[in-house]
Coordinates of C-alpha atoms in Angstrom, one line a residue:
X46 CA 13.7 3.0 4.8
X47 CA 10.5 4.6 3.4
X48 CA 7.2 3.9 3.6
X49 CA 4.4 4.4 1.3
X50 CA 0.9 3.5 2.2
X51 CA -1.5 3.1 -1.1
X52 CA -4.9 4.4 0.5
X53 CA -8.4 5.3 -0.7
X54 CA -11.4 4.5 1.1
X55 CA -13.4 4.0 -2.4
X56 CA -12.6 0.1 -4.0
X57 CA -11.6 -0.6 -6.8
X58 CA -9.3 2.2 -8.1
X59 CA -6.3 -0.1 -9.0
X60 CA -4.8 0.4 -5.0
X61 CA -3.3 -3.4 -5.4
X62 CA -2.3 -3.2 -8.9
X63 CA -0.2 -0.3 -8.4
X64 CA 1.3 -1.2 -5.3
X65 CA 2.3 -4.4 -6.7
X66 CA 3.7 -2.9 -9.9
X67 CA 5.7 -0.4 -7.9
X68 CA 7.4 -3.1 -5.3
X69 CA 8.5 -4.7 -8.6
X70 CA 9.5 -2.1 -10.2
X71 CA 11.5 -0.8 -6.8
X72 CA 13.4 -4.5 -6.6
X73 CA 14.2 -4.1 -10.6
X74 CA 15.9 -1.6 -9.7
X75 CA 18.4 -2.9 -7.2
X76 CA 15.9 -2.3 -3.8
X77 CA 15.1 -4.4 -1.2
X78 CA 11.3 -4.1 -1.0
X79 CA 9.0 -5.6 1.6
X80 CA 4.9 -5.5 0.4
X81 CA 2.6 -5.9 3.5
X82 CA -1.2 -6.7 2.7
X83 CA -3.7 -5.1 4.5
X84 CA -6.7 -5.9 3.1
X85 CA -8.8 -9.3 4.0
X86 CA -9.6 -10.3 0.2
X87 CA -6.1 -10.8 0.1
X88 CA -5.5 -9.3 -3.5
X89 CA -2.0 -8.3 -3.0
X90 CA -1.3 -11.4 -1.5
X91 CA -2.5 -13.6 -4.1
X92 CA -1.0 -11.6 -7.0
X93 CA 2.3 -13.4 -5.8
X94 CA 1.3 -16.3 -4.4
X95 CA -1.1 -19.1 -5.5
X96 CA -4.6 -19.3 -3.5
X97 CA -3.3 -22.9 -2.2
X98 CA 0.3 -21.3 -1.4
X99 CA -1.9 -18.9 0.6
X100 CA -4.0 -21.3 2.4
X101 CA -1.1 -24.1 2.8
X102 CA 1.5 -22.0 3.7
X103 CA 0.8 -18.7 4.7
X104 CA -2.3 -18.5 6.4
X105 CA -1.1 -21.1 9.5
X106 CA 1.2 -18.3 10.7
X107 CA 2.9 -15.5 8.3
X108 CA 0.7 -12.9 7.9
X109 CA -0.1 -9.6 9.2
X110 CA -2.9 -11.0 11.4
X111 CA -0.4 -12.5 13.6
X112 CA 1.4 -9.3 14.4
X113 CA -1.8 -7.4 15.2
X114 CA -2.1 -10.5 17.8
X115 CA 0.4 -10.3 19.7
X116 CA -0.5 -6.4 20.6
X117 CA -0.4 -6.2 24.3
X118 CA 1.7 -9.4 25.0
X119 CA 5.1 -10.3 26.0
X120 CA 5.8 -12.6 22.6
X121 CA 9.4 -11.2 21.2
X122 CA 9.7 -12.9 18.8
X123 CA 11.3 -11.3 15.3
X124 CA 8.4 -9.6 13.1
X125 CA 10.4 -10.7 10.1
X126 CA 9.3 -14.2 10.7
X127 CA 6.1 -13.7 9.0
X128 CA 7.8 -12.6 5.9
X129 CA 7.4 -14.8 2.8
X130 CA 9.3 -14.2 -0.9
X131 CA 7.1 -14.7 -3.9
X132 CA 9.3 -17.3 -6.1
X133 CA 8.1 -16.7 -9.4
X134 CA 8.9 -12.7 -8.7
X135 CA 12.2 -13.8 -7.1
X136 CA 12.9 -15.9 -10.6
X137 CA 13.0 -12.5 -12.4
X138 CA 14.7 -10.6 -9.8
X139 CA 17.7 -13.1 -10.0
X140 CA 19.8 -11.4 -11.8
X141 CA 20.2 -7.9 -10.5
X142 CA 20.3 -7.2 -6.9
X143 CA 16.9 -6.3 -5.7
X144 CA 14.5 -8.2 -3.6
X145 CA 10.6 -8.2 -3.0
X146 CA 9.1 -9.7 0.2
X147 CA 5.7 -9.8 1.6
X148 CA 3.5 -10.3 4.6
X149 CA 0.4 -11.5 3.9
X150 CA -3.4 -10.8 4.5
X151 CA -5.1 -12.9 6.3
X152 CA -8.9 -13.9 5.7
X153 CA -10.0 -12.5 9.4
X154 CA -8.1 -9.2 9.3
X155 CA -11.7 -7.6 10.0
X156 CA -12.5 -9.5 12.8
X157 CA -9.2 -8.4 14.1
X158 CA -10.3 -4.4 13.4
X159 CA -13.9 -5.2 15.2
X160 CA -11.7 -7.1 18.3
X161 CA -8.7 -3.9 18.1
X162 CA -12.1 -1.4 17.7
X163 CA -13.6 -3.0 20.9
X164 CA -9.8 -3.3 23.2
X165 CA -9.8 0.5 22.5
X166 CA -13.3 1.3 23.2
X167 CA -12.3 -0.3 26.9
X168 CA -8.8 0.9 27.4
X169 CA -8.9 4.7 25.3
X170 CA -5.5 5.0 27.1
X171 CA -4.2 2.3 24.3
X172 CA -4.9 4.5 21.4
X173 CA -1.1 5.2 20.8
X174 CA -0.3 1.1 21.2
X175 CA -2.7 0.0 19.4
X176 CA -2.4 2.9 16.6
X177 CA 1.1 2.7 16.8
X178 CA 1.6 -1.2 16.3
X179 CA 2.6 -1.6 12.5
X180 CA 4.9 1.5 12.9
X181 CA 6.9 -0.1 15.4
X182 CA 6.7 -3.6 13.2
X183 CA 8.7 -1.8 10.7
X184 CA 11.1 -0.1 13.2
X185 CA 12.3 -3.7 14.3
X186 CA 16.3 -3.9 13.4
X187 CA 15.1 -7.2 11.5
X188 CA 14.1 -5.1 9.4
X189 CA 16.4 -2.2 8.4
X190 CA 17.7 -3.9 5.4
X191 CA 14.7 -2.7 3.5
X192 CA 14.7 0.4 1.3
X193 CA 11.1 0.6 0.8
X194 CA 7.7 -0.6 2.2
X195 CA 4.7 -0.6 0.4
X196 CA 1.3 -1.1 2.2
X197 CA -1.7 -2.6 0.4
X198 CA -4.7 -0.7 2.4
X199 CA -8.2 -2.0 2.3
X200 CA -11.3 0.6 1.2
X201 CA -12.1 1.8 4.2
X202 CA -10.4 4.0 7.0
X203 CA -10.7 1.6 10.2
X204 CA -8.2 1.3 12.8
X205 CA -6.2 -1.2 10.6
X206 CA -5.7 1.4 7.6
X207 CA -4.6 4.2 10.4
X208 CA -1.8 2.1 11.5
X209 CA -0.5 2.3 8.5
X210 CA -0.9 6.4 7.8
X211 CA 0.9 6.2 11.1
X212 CA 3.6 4.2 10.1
X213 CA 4.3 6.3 6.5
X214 CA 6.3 8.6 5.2
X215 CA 3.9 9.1 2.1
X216 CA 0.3 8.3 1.0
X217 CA -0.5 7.3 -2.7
X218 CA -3.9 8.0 -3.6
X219 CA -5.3 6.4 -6.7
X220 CA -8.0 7.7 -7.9
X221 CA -10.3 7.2 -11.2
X222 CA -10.4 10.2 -12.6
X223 CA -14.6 10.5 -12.4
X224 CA -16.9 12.2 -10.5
X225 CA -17.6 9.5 -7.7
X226 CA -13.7 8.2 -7.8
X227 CA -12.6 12.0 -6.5
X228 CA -15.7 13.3 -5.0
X229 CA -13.4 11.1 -2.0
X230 CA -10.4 13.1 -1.6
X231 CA -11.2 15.9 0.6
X232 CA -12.9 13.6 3.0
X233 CA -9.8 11.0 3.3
X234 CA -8.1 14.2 3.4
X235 CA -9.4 15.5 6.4
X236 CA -10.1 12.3 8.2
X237 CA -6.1 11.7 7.7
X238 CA -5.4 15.0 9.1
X239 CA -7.9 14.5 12.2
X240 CA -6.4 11.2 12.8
X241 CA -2.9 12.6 12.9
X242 CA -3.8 15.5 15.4
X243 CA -5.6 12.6 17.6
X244 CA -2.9 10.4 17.2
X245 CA -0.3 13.3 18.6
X246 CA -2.5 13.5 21.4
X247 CA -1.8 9.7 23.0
X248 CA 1.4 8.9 21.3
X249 CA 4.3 9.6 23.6
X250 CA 6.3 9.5 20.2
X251 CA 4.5 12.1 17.9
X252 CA 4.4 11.6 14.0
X253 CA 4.3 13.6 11.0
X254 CA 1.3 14.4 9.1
X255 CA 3.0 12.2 5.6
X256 CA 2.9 14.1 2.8
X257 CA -0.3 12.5 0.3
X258 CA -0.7 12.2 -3.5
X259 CA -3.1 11.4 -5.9
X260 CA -1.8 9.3 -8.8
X261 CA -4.8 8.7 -12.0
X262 CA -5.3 5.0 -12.3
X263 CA -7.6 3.3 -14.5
X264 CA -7.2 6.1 -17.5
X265 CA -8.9 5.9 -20.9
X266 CA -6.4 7.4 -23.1
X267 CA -7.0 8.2 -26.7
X268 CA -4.1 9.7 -29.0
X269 CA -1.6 9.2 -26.2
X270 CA -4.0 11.4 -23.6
X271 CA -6.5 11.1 -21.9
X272 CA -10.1 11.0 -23.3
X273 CA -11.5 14.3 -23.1
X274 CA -13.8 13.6 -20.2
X275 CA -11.2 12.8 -17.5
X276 CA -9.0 15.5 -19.1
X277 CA -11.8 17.6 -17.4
X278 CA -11.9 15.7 -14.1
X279 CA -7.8 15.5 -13.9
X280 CA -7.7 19.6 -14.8
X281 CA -10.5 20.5 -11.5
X282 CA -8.4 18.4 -9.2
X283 CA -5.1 20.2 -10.3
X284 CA -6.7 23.6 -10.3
X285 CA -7.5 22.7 -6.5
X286 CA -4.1 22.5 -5.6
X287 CA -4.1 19.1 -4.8
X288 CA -0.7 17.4 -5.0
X289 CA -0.9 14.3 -8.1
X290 CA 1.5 12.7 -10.3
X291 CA 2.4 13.5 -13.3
X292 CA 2.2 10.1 -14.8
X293 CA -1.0 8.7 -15.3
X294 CA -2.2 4.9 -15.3
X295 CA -4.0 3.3 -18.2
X296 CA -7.0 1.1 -18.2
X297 CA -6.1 -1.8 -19.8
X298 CA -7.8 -5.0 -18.3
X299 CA -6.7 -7.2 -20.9
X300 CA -2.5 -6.2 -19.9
X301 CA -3.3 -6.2 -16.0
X302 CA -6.1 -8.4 -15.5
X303 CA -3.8 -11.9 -15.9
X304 CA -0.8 -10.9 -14.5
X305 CA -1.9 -12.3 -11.0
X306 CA -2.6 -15.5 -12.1
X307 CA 0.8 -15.7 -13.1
X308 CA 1.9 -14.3 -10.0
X309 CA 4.2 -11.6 -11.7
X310 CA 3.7 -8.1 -11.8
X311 CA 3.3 -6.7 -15.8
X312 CA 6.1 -4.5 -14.9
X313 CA 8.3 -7.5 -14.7
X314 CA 6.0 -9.7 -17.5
X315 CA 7.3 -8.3 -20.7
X316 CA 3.9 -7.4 -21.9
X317 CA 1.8 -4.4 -22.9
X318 CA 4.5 -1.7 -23.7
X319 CA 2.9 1.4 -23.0
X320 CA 1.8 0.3 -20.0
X321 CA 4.9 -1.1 -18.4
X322 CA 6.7 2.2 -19.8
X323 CA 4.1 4.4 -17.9
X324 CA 4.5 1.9 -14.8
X325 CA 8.3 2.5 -14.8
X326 CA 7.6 5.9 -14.9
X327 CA 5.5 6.3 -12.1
X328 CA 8.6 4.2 -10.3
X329 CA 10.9 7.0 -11.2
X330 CA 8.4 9.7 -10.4
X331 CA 7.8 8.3 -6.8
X332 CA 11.3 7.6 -6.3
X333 CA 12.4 11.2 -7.1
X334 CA 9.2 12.2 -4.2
X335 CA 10.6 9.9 -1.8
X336 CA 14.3 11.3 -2.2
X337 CA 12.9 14.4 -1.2
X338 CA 11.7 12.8 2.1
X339 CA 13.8 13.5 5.1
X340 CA 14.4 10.3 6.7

């Protein structure tokens, strides 16, 4: 299994659009996939599900709110209970192999950072268990079936969003390629880094610093590049040595912005060529990057 944690503390930079298009994309292509939403506006969530599948059927008890619960208790019972499989994605999948699963966001997953914030401001010897919690979620034997995890952070870099730079093997970074969008990436950068050194420091069970990318979402592209002006901003970060994709993703609200509605991915939707060709390249790209990745 690997696992890849879509991060940037800046919103709206196309995190849940890509990670949604990649777990789709993954399970096209024969994986078993699990998708965990991180994030309290519960975008990745309701990309596959309905907002009354949410509320009806999720929300009561599958989501990732009622793992971070049960930190500190005795409760054994089998993290893959809260996982749900979109049906409408599952419809596609059904002829090939693959299979995408999720666990779900819950609506008070930042009351649950302010309540995990204030457990370790009383018990700093709980850094490593409370730090730790979503890495050893997805070292449960329930769940080593699964070829990839994707994890849907929110903007921000709380105690939530470390647990799952803990937990990976590989941060995406999507970025906007303007001046705000990357001005971003050398401060995640370090904070990421400080974090990992802190983390070594409590963890009986030390962790890798995970190798971190930044892929271009949200591109204006004119003659089959892009415009001029984030040509410019895409070139500095390069020349900086920082590690991107080659494949860039377009802006193209009127491809993307129904596809949740519908609850399946464009990748999977059969619209908007260019940019489901430039989606399955980015699968192949990060494929190739996680291949690399000892396990």
């Amino acid at each position: 299994m690997k696992v890849v944690a879509v991060i940037n503390h800046k919103g709206g930079v196309g995190k849940t659009t890509l990670t949604a298009n990649l777990g789709a994309g993954f399970a096209a292509r024969g994986q078993k996939v699990l998708l965990v939403d991180l994030d309290g506006q519960a975008s990745l969530t309701i990309s596959f599900f309905t907002q009354s599948e949410w509320t009806a059927d999720l929300l009561p008890e599958k989501t990732i709110k009622h793992w971070f619960d049960r930190i500190g208790s005795d409760n054994a019972e089998s993290p893959a209970k809260l996982v749900s499989t979109p049906p409408r994605v599952q419809d596609k999948l059904a002829r090939g192999t693959g299979r995408l699963d999720l666990i779900a966001a819950h609506r008070d997953l930042t009351d649950v950072e302010t309540n995990l914030a204030a457990e370790l401001l009383s018990a700093p010897g709980r850094f490593g268990e409370l730090h730790g919690s979503l890495r050893g979620m997805l070292a449960h034997d329930d769940f080593a079936d699964y070829d990839t995890v994707l994890i849907d952070c929110a903007p921000n870099f709380g105690l939530i969003a470390k647990n799952a730079v803990a937990a990976s093997d590989l941060l995406l970074i999507p970025t906007k390629p303007d001046y705000l969008s990357t001005n971003g990436i050398d401060s995640l950068g370090l904070k990421i880094r400080s974090f990992v050194e802190e983390y070594n420091e409590h963890s009986e069970v030390p962790v890798e610093r995970p190798a971190a990318s930044v892929v271009f979402t949200m591109v204006q592209n004119q003659n089959g590049a892009p415009i001029e002006a984030q040509r410019s901003v895409i070139s500095r970060i390069e020349a900086r040595e920082v590690p991107t994709f080659a494949t860039t993703i377009r802006d193209s609200k009127a491809v993307y912005g129904p596809a949740p509605e519908h609850g399946v991915p464009v990748i999977l939707g059969g619209t908007g060529r260019a940019a489901t060709r430039e989606l399955r390249d980015m699968v192949s790209e990060l494929s190739g990057r996680l291949e690399r990745i000892a396990p």
